[in-house]
Amino acid sequence: KFQTSRLRRALGKEVEWLFPDGSVSWEQNREELLRKHRESRQDVPAGSWRDLYFSDRSDVEKRLAQGKPFLSWFKIDGYGNDMYVDQETFKEVAKWLAAYVEEHAPIDVVVAFSQTSEFVIDLISSFHRQGKEAPWKFNMFFGGASGVGTRSWQNLQPSLQPTFVVLSPEDPFYEVSVWNLQGVFIKLEVLVHKDGYGFPATDPEAAYVYSKIASDVNALRAQLTRDDASP
């Protein structure tokens, strides 16, 4: 929630936000994986998403958590270079997210960070298999979408939903995310910043990203208002 503060300011007070939480204990999953690495006598691959997953949370993150546990959206299993998404937890959370979207409809825009992008794309795919488009109008992906959870991206029907992906070349997910998402979203716009894995914070790139997003979302809101007013 803290990372979205500048985005929320850019979009204005009229926008209502929903913040679902992951259900997998990051600390517990991390300890299980570290034990497997020690037993296998393999090091965590440096500079990869695996290394990022193992990194300790920062002091700022710990203060913001206020003693609450750190959560993840799905479990990671394996060790060394052979680490992978636990498909059972992925499917469970994907099913839960579909029910969440239905319960809180209508939702106009979906904002996803890192792992959550996997579930959003999986959910869009499930609607396509039913011959439908996803019920929201716009996607924003921050921190990329590596495809480690969604194993069948190459078989997805391309989506016409306007989509922003906000990434940094210093992010280990950068290249694979751009490659993956270009194959999924026809109306994809890539916005770049310099702050690595996370939401943009350093101007002028960050200011441009948030102003561009706000402009497009406000245009969408105006269009939705006109549509509602039409006879």
Coordinates of C-alpha atoms in Angstrom, one line a residue:
K1 CA 0.0 0.0 0.0
F2 CA 2.9 2.4 0.9
Q3 CA 4.4 2.0 -2.6
T4 CA 1.2 3.1 -4.2
S5 CA 1.0 6.4 -2.3
R6 CA 2.3 8.6 -5.1
L7 CA 0.1 6.8 -7.7
R8 CA -2.9 7.4 -5.4
R9 CA -2.1 11.1 -5.1
A10 CA -1.8 11.4 -8.9
L11 CA -5.2 9.7 -9.4
G12 CA -7.0 11.9 -6.9
K13 CA -9.3 11.4 -3.9
E14 CA -12.3 10.4 -6.0
V15 CA -10.8 7.0 -6.8
E16 CA -11.8 4.1 -4.4
W17 CA -9.0 1.6 -3.8
L18 CA -9.2 -2.1 -2.8
F19 CA -6.1 -3.8 -1.3
P20 CA -6.3 -7.6 -1.2
D21 CA -3.5 -9.4 0.7
G22 CA -1.5 -12.5 -0.2
S23 CA -2.0 -15.5 2.0
V24 CA 1.4 -17.3 1.9
S25 CA 3.9 -16.6 4.7
W26 CA 7.0 -15.2 3.0
E27 CA 9.2 -15.8 6.1
Q28 CA 8.1 -19.4 6.4
N29 CA 8.6 -20.1 2.7
R30 CA 12.0 -18.4 2.7
E31 CA 13.2 -20.6 5.7
E32 CA 12.1 -23.7 3.9
L33 CA 14.0 -22.8 0.8
L34 CA 17.1 -21.7 2.6
R35 CA 17.1 -25.1 4.4
K36 CA 16.9 -26.9 1.0
H37 CA 19.8 -24.8 -0.3
R38 CA 21.9 -25.7 2.7
E39 CA 21.1 -29.4 2.3
S40 CA 21.9 -29.3 -1.4
R41 CA 25.0 -27.2 -0.8
Q42 CA 24.0 -24.9 -3.6
D43 CA 24.2 -21.1 -3.4
V44 CA 21.3 -18.8 -4.3
P45 CA 21.9 -17.6 -7.8
A46 CA 23.2 -14.0 -7.6
G47 CA 21.3 -11.2 -9.4
S48 CA 18.3 -13.3 -10.3
W49 CA 14.7 -13.2 -9.1
R50 CA 15.6 -16.0 -6.8
D51 CA 18.2 -13.8 -5.1
L52 CA 15.6 -11.1 -4.8
Y53 CA 13.1 -13.4 -3.2
F54 CA 15.7 -14.4 -0.5
S55 CA 16.9 -10.9 0.3
D56 CA 16.0 -9.7 3.8
R57 CA 13.3 -7.1 4.0
S58 CA 14.6 -3.5 4.4
D59 CA 14.4 -1.5 7.6
V60 CA 11.8 0.7 6.0
E61 CA 9.6 -2.3 5.1
K62 CA 9.9 -3.6 8.6
R63 CA 8.8 -0.3 10.1
L64 CA 5.9 -0.1 7.7
A65 CA 4.8 -3.7 8.6
Q66 CA 4.5 -2.7 12.2
G67 CA 5.1 -6.3 13.4
K68 CA 2.7 -7.8 10.8
P69 CA 4.0 -10.9 8.8
F70 CA 5.3 -10.4 5.3
L71 CA 3.0 -12.3 2.9
S72 CA 3.5 -13.7 -0.6
W73 CA 0.9 -14.7 -3.3
F74 CA 2.3 -18.2 -3.9
K75 CA 4.9 -20.6 -2.6
I76 CA 8.3 -21.1 -4.3
D77 CA 9.8 -24.6 -4.2
G78 CA 13.0 -26.3 -5.2
Y79 CA 16.6 -25.0 -4.8
G80 CA 19.5 -23.6 -6.8
N81 CA 18.6 -22.8 -10.4
D82 CA 15.8 -25.3 -10.2
M83 CA 13.3 -23.1 -8.3
Y84 CA 9.7 -23.0 -9.4
V85 CA 6.2 -21.9 -8.4
D86 CA 4.1 -24.3 -6.4
Q87 CA 1.2 -24.8 -8.7
E88 CA -1.2 -25.8 -6.0
T89 CA -1.0 -22.5 -4.1
F90 CA -1.0 -20.7 -7.5
K91 CA -4.3 -22.3 -8.5
E92 CA -5.8 -21.8 -5.0
V93 CA -5.1 -18.0 -5.0
A94 CA -6.1 -17.6 -8.7
K95 CA -9.5 -19.1 -7.7
W96 CA -9.7 -16.8 -4.7
L97 CA -8.8 -13.7 -6.8
A98 CA -11.6 -14.5 -9.3
A99 CA -14.1 -14.7 -6.5
Y100 CA -12.7 -11.4 -5.0
V101 CA -13.2 -9.6 -8.3
E102 CA -16.7 -10.8 -8.7
E103 CA -17.6 -9.9 -5.1
H104 CA -16.3 -6.3 -5.4
A105 CA -17.5 -5.6 -9.0
P106 CA -17.6 -3.3 -10.7
I107 CA -13.8 -2.7 -10.9
D108 CA -12.5 -0.4 -13.5
V109 CA -8.7 -0.6 -13.2
V110 CA -6.4 -3.4 -11.8
V111 CA -3.0 -2.4 -10.4
A112 CA -0.6 -5.3 -9.8
F113 CA 2.9 -5.5 -8.4
S114 CA 5.3 -8.3 -9.3
Q115 CA 3.7 -11.7 -8.4
T116 CA 0.2 -10.3 -8.6
S117 CA 0.6 -9.7 -12.3
E118 CA 0.8 -13.5 -12.8
F119 CA -2.7 -13.9 -11.3
V120 CA -4.2 -11.0 -13.2
I121 CA -3.0 -12.5 -16.5
D122 CA -4.2 -16.0 -15.5
L123 CA -7.6 -14.5 -14.6
I124 CA -7.8 -12.7 -18.0
S125 CA -7.0 -16.0 -19.7
S126 CA -9.8 -17.8 -17.8
F127 CA -12.3 -15.2 -19.0
H128 CA -11.0 -15.7 -22.6
R129 CA -11.5 -19.4 -22.3
Q130 CA -15.2 -18.6 -21.5
G131 CA -15.5 -16.4 -24.6
K132 CA -15.5 -13.2 -22.5
E133 CA -13.3 -10.2 -21.9
A134 CA -12.2 -9.5 -18.3
P135 CA -14.8 -7.2 -16.6
W136 CA -12.3 -4.4 -15.8
K137 CA -11.1 -1.8 -18.4
F138 CA -7.4 -1.2 -17.7
N139 CA -4.3 -2.9 -16.3
M140 CA -1.2 -1.4 -14.6
F141 CA 1.7 -3.8 -13.9
F142 CA 4.5 -2.5 -11.7
G143 CA 7.6 -4.6 -11.2
G144 CA 6.9 -6.8 -14.2
A145 CA 5.4 -10.2 -14.9
S146 CA 8.1 -12.9 -15.4
G147 CA 5.7 -15.7 -16.3
V148 CA 7.2 -18.1 -13.6
G149 CA 3.6 -18.8 -12.3
T150 CA 1.7 -18.8 -15.6
R151 CA 3.2 -21.7 -17.5
S152 CA 0.9 -21.4 -20.6
W153 CA 1.5 -17.8 -21.6
Q154 CA 2.4 -18.9 -25.2
N155 CA -1.1 -20.2 -25.6
L156 CA -3.0 -17.1 -24.3
Q157 CA -5.4 -15.3 -26.6
P158 CA -4.1 -11.7 -26.9
S159 CA -6.0 -9.1 -24.9
L160 CA -7.3 -5.8 -26.2
Q161 CA -7.3 -4.2 -22.7
P162 CA -5.1 -1.1 -22.5
T163 CA -2.2 -2.0 -20.3
F164 CA 0.8 -0.1 -18.7
V165 CA 3.8 -2.0 -17.5
V166 CA 6.1 0.2 -15.4
L167 CA 9.7 -1.2 -15.2
S168 CA 13.3 -0.4 -14.6
P169 CA 16.2 -1.8 -16.7
E170 CA 17.9 -2.5 -13.3
D171 CA 15.0 -4.9 -12.4
P172 CA 15.9 -8.6 -13.0
F173 CA 12.4 -9.1 -14.4
Y174 CA 12.8 -6.3 -17.0
E175 CA 13.6 -8.1 -20.3
V176 CA 11.5 -11.2 -19.7
S177 CA 8.5 -9.1 -18.6
V178 CA 8.6 -6.9 -21.7
W179 CA 8.9 -10.0 -23.9
N180 CA 6.1 -11.8 -22.1
L181 CA 3.7 -9.0 -22.0
Q182 CA 4.1 -7.9 -25.6
G183 CA 2.8 -11.3 -26.5
V184 CA -0.3 -11.0 -24.2
F185 CA -1.5 -7.4 -24.6
I186 CA -2.0 -5.7 -28.0
K187 CA -2.4 -2.3 -26.4
L188 CA 0.7 -2.4 -24.2
E189 CA 2.7 0.7 -23.2
V190 CA 6.0 0.3 -21.4
L191 CA 7.0 3.1 -19.0
V192 CA 10.6 3.1 -17.8
H193 CA 12.2 4.5 -14.6
K194 CA 15.6 4.2 -12.8
D195 CA 14.6 2.8 -9.4
G196 CA 15.1 -0.9 -9.9
Y197 CA 12.6 -3.4 -8.6
G198 CA 9.6 -1.4 -7.3
F199 CA 7.5 1.6 -7.9
P200 CA 9.2 4.7 -9.5
A201 CA 10.3 7.3 -7.0
T202 CA 13.0 9.4 -8.7
D203 CA 12.1 12.3 -10.9
P204 CA 11.8 13.3 -13.7
E205 CA 11.0 9.7 -14.8
A206 CA 8.7 9.0 -11.9
A207 CA 6.8 12.3 -12.4
Y208 CA 6.3 11.5 -16.1
V209 CA 5.1 7.9 -15.3
Y210 CA 2.5 9.0 -12.8
S211 CA 1.3 12.0 -14.9
K212 CA 0.9 9.7 -17.9
I213 CA -1.0 7.1 -16.0
A214 CA -3.3 9.7 -14.4
S215 CA -4.0 11.3 -17.8
D216 CA -5.0 8.0 -19.3
V217 CA -7.1 6.8 -16.3
N218 CA -8.9 10.2 -16.1
A219 CA -9.7 9.8 -19.8
L220 CA -11.1 6.4 -19.1
R221 CA -13.2 7.7 -16.2
A222 CA -14.6 10.4 -18.5
Q223 CA -15.5 7.8 -21.1
L224 CA -17.2 5.6 -18.5
T225 CA -19.2 8.6 -17.3
R226 CA -20.4 9.4 -20.8
D227 CA -21.3 5.8 -21.4
D228 CA -23.4 5.7 -18.2
A229 CA -25.2 8.9 -19.2
S230 CA -26.1 7.5 -22.7
P231 CA -29.7 6.5 -23.2

